[in-house]
Amino acid sequence: MTVVNLSFSGAGFLGAYHLGVVGALLRHGDKLLSSLKACAGASAGALAATIMITAPDKLQHCKEFTYRFASNVRSQRFGAVTPGYDFMLELREGIEEILPPNAHQLANERLHISITHSKTFKNRMVSSFTSREDLIKVLLASSFLPVYAGMKPVKFQGQKWIDGGISDCLPVLPVGRTITVSPFSGPQDISPTHKGISKLHFRLANMSIMLSKDNIIRLNQALFPPSLPRLKALDQEGYQDAVCFLKKDGWLQ
């Protein structure tokens, strides 16, 4: 049987797209999931991968938190960088609510999270978690975009770490086939359809993105969360794109 991995790209608030993908895979992807060895991700993608591995039953809860989180950031005068607003605290509280007590045991060697060293900017993939708190710290580190999310990088194992999307935005695991997921149009296995005639693309920390007006809008929405209807539309778009992939690749029974 083919060994399959899933990798979710960095996405910011476009992580709503990832949650739609997760929903489709949980509902229609039994054949694929029976071959699934591991999940990987960076930033918001790491959070989606964690839901897939440790808390699939909390998917709806995760969506509701995402919508609430986005609404709270939107309501701040200067968004996430508004003085007095603690982006990382709100993210931690959301993660704490969603992860089960044994999340680190479920994640061990099945979840691979991309983080970036704050001084060398070298990538590290973490797949071993000695405690639930360790897992939470790695997830926070992978989502910590300097200045945007705060000024103090996340400490883990005596080192300081920042957003995994800076050094490897879309991890590909060494064994088996890695199915890649991205909310940006590009050559990834599951991603929005590219609209337009241009075939130009650019690299963003190991992820290829088509150069298009839609992707420029998406990059902006990743940091400056769009409205609730748009977030729900992203969720639905991810769901439909994942179903199309399952059909095209013969994973639907």
PDB file of C-alpha atoms in Angstrom:
ATOM      1  CA  MET A   1       0.000   0.000   0.000  1.00  0.00           C
ATOM      2  CA  THR A   2       1.241   3.505  -0.841  1.00  0.00           C
ATOM      3  CA  VAL A   3       2.585   5.496   2.101  1.00  0.00           C
ATOM      4  CA  VAL A   4       0.872   8.881   2.116  1.00  0.00           C
ATOM      5  CA  ASN A   5       1.554  12.071   4.061  1.00  0.00           C
ATOM      6  CA  LEU A   6      -0.384  15.328   4.153  1.00  0.00           C
ATOM      7  CA  SER A   7       1.285  18.731   4.337  1.00  0.00           C
ATOM      8  CA  PHE A   8      -0.546  21.996   5.012  1.00  0.00           C
ATOM      9  CA  SER A   9       1.164  25.248   4.041  1.00  0.00           C
ATOM     10  CA  GLY A  10       1.532  28.407   6.068  1.00  0.00           C
ATOM     11  CA  ALA A  11      -1.686  30.344   5.599  1.00  0.00           C
ATOM     12  CA  GLY A  12      -2.413  32.851   8.362  1.00  0.00           C
ATOM     13  CA  PHE A  13      -6.161  33.426   8.560  1.00  0.00           C
ATOM     14  CA  LEU A  14      -6.578  31.593   5.261  1.00  0.00           C
ATOM     15  CA  GLY A  15      -6.257  28.554   7.514  1.00  0.00           C
ATOM     16  CA  ALA A  16     -10.048  28.483   7.116  1.00  0.00           C
ATOM     17  CA  TYR A  17      -9.320  26.905   3.706  1.00  0.00           C
ATOM     18  CA  HIS A  18      -7.264  24.167   5.404  1.00  0.00           C
ATOM     19  CA  LEU A  19     -10.127  23.401   7.784  1.00  0.00           C
ATOM     20  CA  GLY A  20     -12.429  22.914   4.788  1.00  0.00           C
ATOM     21  CA  VAL A  21      -9.892  20.477   3.337  1.00  0.00           C
ATOM     22  CA  VAL A  22      -9.704  18.599   6.645  1.00  0.00           C
ATOM     23  CA  GLY A  23     -13.508  18.358   6.703  1.00  0.00           C
ATOM     24  CA  ALA A  24     -13.618  16.870   3.207  1.00  0.00           C
ATOM     25  CA  LEU A  25     -10.875  14.345   3.965  1.00  0.00           C
ATOM     26  CA  LEU A  26     -12.577  13.228   7.180  1.00  0.00           C
ATOM     27  CA  ARG A  27     -15.894  12.812   5.372  1.00  0.00           C
ATOM     28  CA  HIS A  28     -14.853  11.410   1.995  1.00  0.00           C
ATOM     29  CA  GLY A  29     -11.216  10.353   2.354  1.00  0.00           C
ATOM     30  CA  ASP A  30     -11.374   7.013   4.191  1.00  0.00           C
ATOM     31  CA  LYS A  31      -9.314   5.322   1.491  1.00  0.00           C
ATOM     32  CA  LEU A  32      -6.610   7.988   1.686  1.00  0.00           C
ATOM     33  CA  LEU A  33      -6.660   8.146   5.498  1.00  0.00           C
ATOM     34  CA  SER A  34      -6.165   4.380   5.733  1.00  0.00           C
ATOM     35  CA  SER A  35      -2.767   4.927   4.041  1.00  0.00           C
ATOM     36  CA  LEU A  36      -1.900   8.087   5.977  1.00  0.00           C
ATOM     37  CA  LYS A  37       1.453   7.890   7.748  1.00  0.00           C
ATOM     38  CA  ALA A  38       1.939  11.473   8.954  1.00  0.00           C
ATOM     39  CA  CYS A  39       0.828  15.084   8.685  1.00  0.00           C
ATOM     40  CA  ALA A  40       3.092  18.117   8.421  1.00  0.00           C
ATOM     41  CA  GLY A  41       2.588  21.841   8.411  1.00  0.00           C
ATOM     42  CA  ALA A  42       3.867  25.338   9.026  1.00  0.00           C
ATOM     43  CA  SER A  43       2.136  28.112  10.940  1.00  0.00           C
ATOM     44  CA  ALA A  44      -1.654  27.848  10.444  1.00  0.00           C
ATOM     45  CA  GLY A  45      -0.951  24.702   8.428  1.00  0.00           C
ATOM     46  CA  ALA A  46       0.650  23.126  11.499  1.00  0.00           C
ATOM     47  CA  LEU A  47      -2.550  23.809  13.426  1.00  0.00           C
ATOM     48  CA  ALA A  48      -4.628  22.122  10.704  1.00  0.00           C
ATOM     49  CA  ALA A  49      -2.256  19.138  10.668  1.00  0.00           C
ATOM     50  CA  THR A  50      -2.575  18.902  14.461  1.00  0.00           C
ATOM     51  CA  ILE A  51      -6.377  18.799  14.245  1.00  0.00           C
ATOM     52  CA  MET A  52      -6.108  16.030  11.661  1.00  0.00           C
ATOM     53  CA  ILE A  53      -3.844  13.896  13.872  1.00  0.00           C
ATOM     54  CA  THR A  54      -5.008  14.661  17.428  1.00  0.00           C
ATOM     55  CA  ALA A  55      -8.515  16.122  17.428  1.00  0.00           C
ATOM     56  CA  PRO A  56     -10.590  15.430  14.303  1.00  0.00           C
ATOM     57  CA  ASP A  57     -13.703  15.479  16.495  1.00  0.00           C
ATOM     58  CA  LYS A  58     -12.936  19.119  17.369  1.00  0.00           C
ATOM     59  CA  LEU A  59     -12.986  20.385  13.776  1.00  0.00           C
ATOM     60  CA  GLN A  60     -16.175  22.434  14.204  1.00  0.00           C
ATOM     61  CA  HIS A  61     -14.851  23.845  17.471  1.00  0.00           C
ATOM     62  CA  CYS A  62     -11.675  24.848  15.646  1.00  0.00           C
ATOM     63  CA  LYS A  63     -13.674  26.615  12.924  1.00  0.00           C
ATOM     64  CA  GLU A  64     -15.649  28.566  15.510  1.00  0.00           C
ATOM     65  CA  PHE A  65     -12.430  29.598  17.264  1.00  0.00           C
ATOM     66  CA  THR A  66     -10.925  30.706  13.933  1.00  0.00           C
ATOM     67  CA  TYR A  67     -13.950  32.893  13.178  1.00  0.00           C
ATOM     68  CA  ARG A  68     -13.893  34.386  16.689  1.00  0.00           C
ATOM     69  CA  PHE A  69     -10.140  34.976  16.556  1.00  0.00           C
ATOM     70  CA  ALA A  70     -10.408  36.685  13.157  1.00  0.00           C
ATOM     71  CA  SER A  71     -13.269  38.857  14.415  1.00  0.00           C
ATOM     72  CA  ASN A  72     -11.242  39.928  17.449  1.00  0.00           C
ATOM     73  CA  VAL A  73      -8.228  40.856  15.305  1.00  0.00           C
ATOM     74  CA  ARG A  74     -10.473  42.775  12.886  1.00  0.00           C
ATOM     75  CA  SER A  75     -12.011  44.703  15.770  1.00  0.00           C
ATOM     76  CA  GLN A  76      -8.609  46.046  16.913  1.00  0.00           C
ATOM     77  CA  ARG A  77      -7.754  49.533  15.669  1.00  0.00           C
ATOM     78  CA  PHE A  78      -4.451  48.387  14.126  1.00  0.00           C
ATOM     79  CA  GLY A  79      -5.250  44.702  13.801  1.00  0.00           C
ATOM     80  CA  ALA A  80      -2.869  42.222  15.435  1.00  0.00           C
ATOM     81  CA  VAL A  81      -0.242  44.913  16.148  1.00  0.00           C
ATOM     82  CA  THR A  82      -2.606  47.099  18.206  1.00  0.00           C
ATOM     83  CA  PRO A  83      -0.862  48.070  21.496  1.00  0.00           C
ATOM     84  CA  GLY A  84      -2.273  46.072  24.397  1.00  0.00           C
ATOM     85  CA  TYR A  85      -3.672  43.264  22.235  1.00  0.00           C
ATOM     86  CA  ASP A  86      -1.986  39.900  22.876  1.00  0.00           C
ATOM     87  CA  PHE A  87      -2.238  37.856  19.670  1.00  0.00           C
ATOM     88  CA  MET A  88      -0.230  34.923  21.042  1.00  0.00           C
ATOM     89  CA  LEU A  89      -2.269  34.693  24.242  1.00  0.00           C
ATOM     90  CA  GLU A  90      -5.504  34.380  22.288  1.00  0.00           C
ATOM     91  CA  LEU A  91      -3.939  31.751  20.029  1.00  0.00           C
ATOM     92  CA  ARG A  92      -2.670  29.784  23.031  1.00  0.00           C
ATOM     93  CA  GLU A  93      -6.114  29.843  24.663  1.00  0.00           C
ATOM     94  CA  GLY A  94      -7.662  28.496  21.468  1.00  0.00           C
ATOM     95  CA  ILE A  95      -5.099  25.696  21.202  1.00  0.00           C
ATOM     96  CA  GLU A  96      -5.578  24.814  24.891  1.00  0.00           C
ATOM     97  CA  GLU A  97      -9.339  24.454  24.337  1.00  0.00           C
ATOM     98  CA  ILE A  98      -8.963  22.166  21.335  1.00  0.00           C
ATOM     99  CA  LEU A  99      -6.097  19.768  22.124  1.00  0.00           C
ATOM    100  CA  PRO A 100      -7.006  16.615  24.072  1.00  0.00           C
ATOM    101  CA  PRO A 101      -4.962  15.749  27.202  1.00  0.00           C
ATOM    102  CA  ASN A 102      -2.967  13.086  25.304  1.00  0.00           C
ATOM    103  CA  ALA A 103      -2.402  15.207  22.179  1.00  0.00           C
ATOM    104  CA  HIS A 104       1.400  14.907  22.441  1.00  0.00           C
ATOM    105  CA  GLN A 105       1.192  11.103  22.511  1.00  0.00           C
ATOM    106  CA  LEU A 106      -1.114  11.033  19.478  1.00  0.00           C
ATOM    107  CA  ALA A 107       1.210  13.472  17.682  1.00  0.00           C
ATOM    108  CA  ASN A 108       4.488  11.722  18.409  1.00  0.00           C
ATOM    109  CA  GLU A 109       6.245  10.833  15.123  1.00  0.00           C
ATOM    110  CA  ARG A 110       2.957  11.362  13.218  1.00  0.00           C
ATOM    111  CA  LEU A 111       2.938  15.155  13.310  1.00  0.00           C
ATOM    112  CA  HIS A 112       5.815  17.177  11.822  1.00  0.00           C
ATOM    113  CA  ILE A 113       5.855  20.911  12.589  1.00  0.00           C
ATOM    114  CA  SER A 114       8.057  23.431  10.796  1.00  0.00           C
ATOM    115  CA  ILE A 115       9.745  26.087  12.969  1.00  0.00           C
ATOM    116  CA  THR A 116      12.509  28.614  12.261  1.00  0.00           C
ATOM    117  CA  HIS A 117      15.464  29.492  14.499  1.00  0.00           C
ATOM    118  CA  SER A 118      15.159  33.158  15.448  1.00  0.00           C
ATOM    119  CA  LYS A 119      18.864  33.956  14.896  1.00  0.00           C
ATOM    120  CA  THR A 120      20.103  31.631  12.154  1.00  0.00           C
ATOM    121  CA  PHE A 121      16.742  31.408  10.298  1.00  0.00           C
ATOM    122  CA  LYS A 122      17.452  27.707   9.781  1.00  0.00           C
ATOM    123  CA  ASN A 123      14.506  25.347   9.620  1.00  0.00           C
ATOM    124  CA  ARG A 124      13.777  22.566  12.062  1.00  0.00           C
ATOM    125  CA  MET A 125      11.077  19.938  11.767  1.00  0.00           C
ATOM    126  CA  VAL A 126       9.802  18.822  15.173  1.00  0.00           C
ATOM    127  CA  SER A 127       8.053  15.466  15.426  1.00  0.00           C
ATOM    128  CA  SER A 128       8.823  14.372  18.990  1.00  0.00           C
ATOM    129  CA  PHE A 129       6.808  15.818  21.875  1.00  0.00           C
ATOM    130  CA  THR A 130       7.517  14.888  25.488  1.00  0.00           C
ATOM    131  CA  SER A 131       4.457  16.698  26.863  1.00  0.00           C
ATOM    132  CA  ARG A 132       1.295  18.480  25.806  1.00  0.00           C
ATOM    133  CA  GLU A 133       2.964  21.772  26.765  1.00  0.00           C
ATOM    134  CA  ASP A 134       5.866  20.955  24.411  1.00  0.00           C
ATOM    135  CA  LEU A 135       3.395  20.470  21.560  1.00  0.00           C
ATOM    136  CA  ILE A 136       1.665  23.761  22.384  1.00  0.00           C
ATOM    137  CA  LYS A 137       5.001  25.620  22.444  1.00  0.00           C
ATOM    138  CA  VAL A 138       6.013  24.226  19.056  1.00  0.00           C
ATOM    139  CA  LEU A 139       2.642  25.175  17.561  1.00  0.00           C
ATOM    140  CA  LEU A 140       2.966  28.695  18.962  1.00  0.00           C
ATOM    141  CA  ALA A 141       6.531  28.981  17.662  1.00  0.00           C
ATOM    142  CA  SER A 142       5.450  27.863  14.197  1.00  0.00           C
ATOM    143  CA  SER A 143       2.822  30.636  14.167  1.00  0.00           C
ATOM    144  CA  PHE A 144       4.955  33.427  15.633  1.00  0.00           C
ATOM    145  CA  LEU A 145       5.500  36.037  12.931  1.00  0.00           C
ATOM    146  CA  PRO A 146       7.846  38.642  14.479  1.00  0.00           C
ATOM    147  CA  VAL A 147       6.345  42.098  15.084  1.00  0.00           C
ATOM    148  CA  TYR A 148       2.937  40.954  13.786  1.00  0.00           C
ATOM    149  CA  ALA A 149       2.408  38.444  16.618  1.00  0.00           C
ATOM    150  CA  GLY A 150       4.643  40.145  19.193  1.00  0.00           C
ATOM    151  CA  MET A 151       8.273  40.931  19.959  1.00  0.00           C
ATOM    152  CA  LYS A 152       9.404  37.891  21.976  1.00  0.00           C
ATOM    153  CA  PRO A 153      10.064  34.660  20.049  1.00  0.00           C
ATOM    154  CA  VAL A 154       8.811  31.417  21.583  1.00  0.00           C
ATOM    155  CA  LYS A 155      11.268  29.467  23.745  1.00  0.00           C
ATOM    156  CA  PHE A 156      11.497  25.735  23.144  1.00  0.00           C
ATOM    157  CA  GLN A 157      14.297  23.484  24.417  1.00  0.00           C
ATOM    158  CA  GLY A 158      16.401  26.489  25.408  1.00  0.00           C
ATOM    159  CA  GLN A 159      16.300  28.127  21.968  1.00  0.00           C
ATOM    160  CA  LYS A 160      14.123  30.873  20.498  1.00  0.00           C
ATOM    161  CA  TRP A 161      11.929  30.040  17.521  1.00  0.00           C
ATOM    162  CA  ILE A 162       9.691  31.872  15.071  1.00  0.00           C
ATOM    163  CA  ASP A 163       7.219  31.170  12.239  1.00  0.00           C
ATOM    164  CA  GLY A 164       7.987  27.932  10.403  1.00  0.00           C
ATOM    165  CA  GLY A 165       6.662  29.451   7.201  1.00  0.00           C
ATOM    166  CA  ILE A 166       9.722  31.696   7.013  1.00  0.00           C
ATOM    167  CA  SER A 167      12.120  28.801   6.365  1.00  0.00           C
ATOM    168  CA  ASP A 168       9.848  26.023   5.049  1.00  0.00           C
ATOM    169  CA  CYS A 169       6.279  27.000   4.262  1.00  0.00           C
ATOM    170  CA  LEU A 170       5.231  23.620   2.860  1.00  0.00           C
ATOM    171  CA  PRO A 171       7.199  20.677   4.294  1.00  0.00           C
ATOM    172  CA  VAL A 172       7.618  17.545   2.187  1.00  0.00           C
ATOM    173  CA  LEU A 173       8.386  14.435   4.218  1.00  0.00           C
ATOM    174  CA  PRO A 174      11.211  12.116   3.087  1.00  0.00           C
ATOM    175  CA  VAL A 175       9.289   8.814   3.028  1.00  0.00           C
ATOM    176  CA  GLY A 176       6.255   8.193   0.837  1.00  0.00           C
ATOM    177  CA  ARG A 177       4.154  10.633  -1.151  1.00  0.00           C
ATOM    178  CA  THR A 178       3.374  13.993   0.452  1.00  0.00           C
ATOM    179  CA  ILE A 179       0.040  15.454  -0.658  1.00  0.00           C
ATOM    180  CA  THR A 180       0.397  19.227  -0.446  1.00  0.00           C
ATOM    181  CA  VAL A 181      -2.354  21.663   0.528  1.00  0.00           C
ATOM    182  CA  SER A 182      -2.277  25.438   0.055  1.00  0.00           C
ATOM    183  CA  PRO A 183      -4.903  28.227   0.030  1.00  0.00           C
ATOM    184  CA  PHE A 184      -2.835  29.959  -2.682  1.00  0.00           C
ATOM    185  CA  SER A 185      -3.204  29.012  -6.356  1.00  0.00           C
ATOM    186  CA  GLY A 186      -0.207  27.012  -7.526  1.00  0.00           C
ATOM    187  CA  PRO A 187       1.024  23.515  -8.389  1.00  0.00           C
ATOM    188  CA  GLN A 188       0.078  22.047  -5.000  1.00  0.00           C
ATOM    189  CA  ASP A 189      -2.124  18.933  -4.981  1.00  0.00           C
ATOM    190  CA  ILE A 190      -5.023  20.741  -3.289  1.00  0.00           C
ATOM    191  CA  SER A 191      -5.239  24.477  -3.943  1.00  0.00           C
ATOM    192  CA  PRO A 192      -7.613  27.014  -5.534  1.00  0.00           C
ATOM    193  CA  THR A 193      -7.908  26.970  -9.315  1.00  0.00           C
ATOM    194  CA  HIS A 194      -5.683  29.578 -10.944  1.00  0.00           C
ATOM    195  CA  LYS A 195      -7.701  32.218 -12.793  1.00  0.00           C
ATOM    196  CA  GLY A 196      -5.969  34.198 -15.499  1.00  0.00           C
ATOM    197  CA  ILE A 197      -3.639  33.587 -18.410  1.00  0.00           C
ATOM    198  CA  SER A 198      -0.320  34.335 -16.698  1.00  0.00           C
ATOM    199  CA  LYS A 199       1.831  31.296 -15.914  1.00  0.00           C
ATOM    200  CA  LEU A 200       4.333  33.265 -13.844  1.00  0.00           C
ATOM    201  CA  HIS A 201       4.952  32.050 -10.330  1.00  0.00           C
ATOM    202  CA  PHE A 202       7.274  32.778  -7.429  1.00  0.00           C
ATOM    203  CA  ARG A 203       8.774  30.785  -4.575  1.00  0.00           C
ATOM    204  CA  LEU A 204       7.830  31.512  -0.982  1.00  0.00           C
ATOM    205  CA  ALA A 205       9.948  29.440   1.430  1.00  0.00           C
ATOM    206  CA  ASN A 206       9.685  26.208  -0.608  1.00  0.00           C
ATOM    207  CA  MET A 207       6.134  26.863  -1.813  1.00  0.00           C
ATOM    208  CA  SER A 208       5.355  27.840  -5.392  1.00  0.00           C
ATOM    209  CA  ILE A 209       2.615  30.459  -5.853  1.00  0.00           C
ATOM    210  CA  MET A 210       1.100  31.691  -9.106  1.00  0.00           C
ATOM    211  CA  LEU A 211       1.567  35.417  -9.680  1.00  0.00           C
ATOM    212  CA  SER A 212      -2.031  36.618  -9.831  1.00  0.00           C
ATOM    213  CA  LYS A 213      -4.344  39.300  -8.506  1.00  0.00           C
ATOM    214  CA  ASP A 214      -6.271  36.663  -6.521  1.00  0.00           C
ATOM    215  CA  ASN A 215      -3.126  35.449  -4.768  1.00  0.00           C
ATOM    216  CA  ILE A 216      -2.085  38.997  -3.882  1.00  0.00           C
ATOM    217  CA  ILE A 217      -5.501  39.477  -2.287  1.00  0.00           C
ATOM    218  CA  ARG A 218      -5.106  36.146  -0.460  1.00  0.00           C
ATOM    219  CA  LEU A 219      -1.661  37.132   0.871  1.00  0.00           C
ATOM    220  CA  ASN A 220      -3.214  40.291   2.309  1.00  0.00           C
ATOM    221  CA  GLN A 221      -6.113  38.347   3.860  1.00  0.00           C
ATOM    222  CA  ALA A 222      -3.693  35.909   5.498  1.00  0.00           C
ATOM    223  CA  LEU A 223      -2.532  38.708   7.831  1.00  0.00           C
ATOM    224  CA  PHE A 224      -5.569  40.973   7.792  1.00  0.00           C
ATOM    225  CA  PRO A 225      -8.495  38.611   8.349  1.00  0.00           C
ATOM    226  CA  PRO A 226     -11.431  38.972   5.960  1.00  0.00           C
ATOM    227  CA  SER A 227     -15.106  39.039   6.933  1.00  0.00           C
ATOM    228  CA  LEU A 228     -16.952  36.038   8.354  1.00  0.00           C
ATOM    229  CA  PRO A 229     -18.748  35.330   5.023  1.00  0.00           C
ATOM    230  CA  ARG A 230     -15.357  35.278   3.255  1.00  0.00           C
ATOM    231  CA  LEU A 231     -13.864  32.926   5.866  1.00  0.00           C
ATOM    232  CA  LYS A 232     -16.824  30.572   5.464  1.00  0.00           C
ATOM    233  CA  ALA A 233     -16.424  30.761   1.678  1.00  0.00           C
ATOM    234  CA  LEU A 234     -12.745  29.797   2.076  1.00  0.00           C
ATOM    235  CA  ASP A 235     -13.808  26.812   4.185  1.00  0.00           C
ATOM    236  CA  GLN A 236     -16.240  25.724   1.458  1.00  0.00           C
ATOM    237  CA  GLU A 237     -13.623  26.295  -1.252  1.00  0.00           C
ATOM    238  CA  GLY A 238     -11.149  24.064   0.592  1.00  0.00           C
ATOM    239  CA  TYR A 239     -13.813  21.387   0.997  1.00  0.00           C
ATOM    240  CA  GLN A 240     -14.698  21.395  -2.707  1.00  0.00           C
ATOM    241  CA  ASP A 241     -11.055  21.472  -3.864  1.00  0.00           C
ATOM    242  CA  ALA A 242     -10.269  18.479  -1.632  1.00  0.00           C
ATOM    243  CA  VAL A 243     -13.241  16.499  -2.991  1.00  0.00           C
ATOM    244  CA  CYS A 244     -12.097  17.281  -6.557  1.00  0.00           C
ATOM    245  CA  PHE A 245      -8.604  16.031  -5.687  1.00  0.00           C
ATOM    246  CA  LEU A 246      -9.962  12.804  -4.171  1.00  0.00           C
ATOM    247  CA  LYS A 247     -12.002  12.153  -7.330  1.00  0.00           C
ATOM    248  CA  LYS A 248      -9.150  13.014  -9.705  1.00  0.00           C
ATOM    249  CA  ASP A 249      -6.598  10.862  -7.875  1.00  0.00           C
ATOM    250  CA  GLY A 250      -8.906   7.875  -7.409  1.00  0.00           C
ATOM    251  CA  TRP A 251      -9.232   8.111  -3.637  1.00  0.00           C
ATOM    252  CA  LEU A 252     -13.040   8.225  -3.646  1.00  0.00           C
ATOM    253  CA  GLN A 253     -14.600   4.772  -3.313  1.00  0.00           C
TER     254      GLN A 253
END
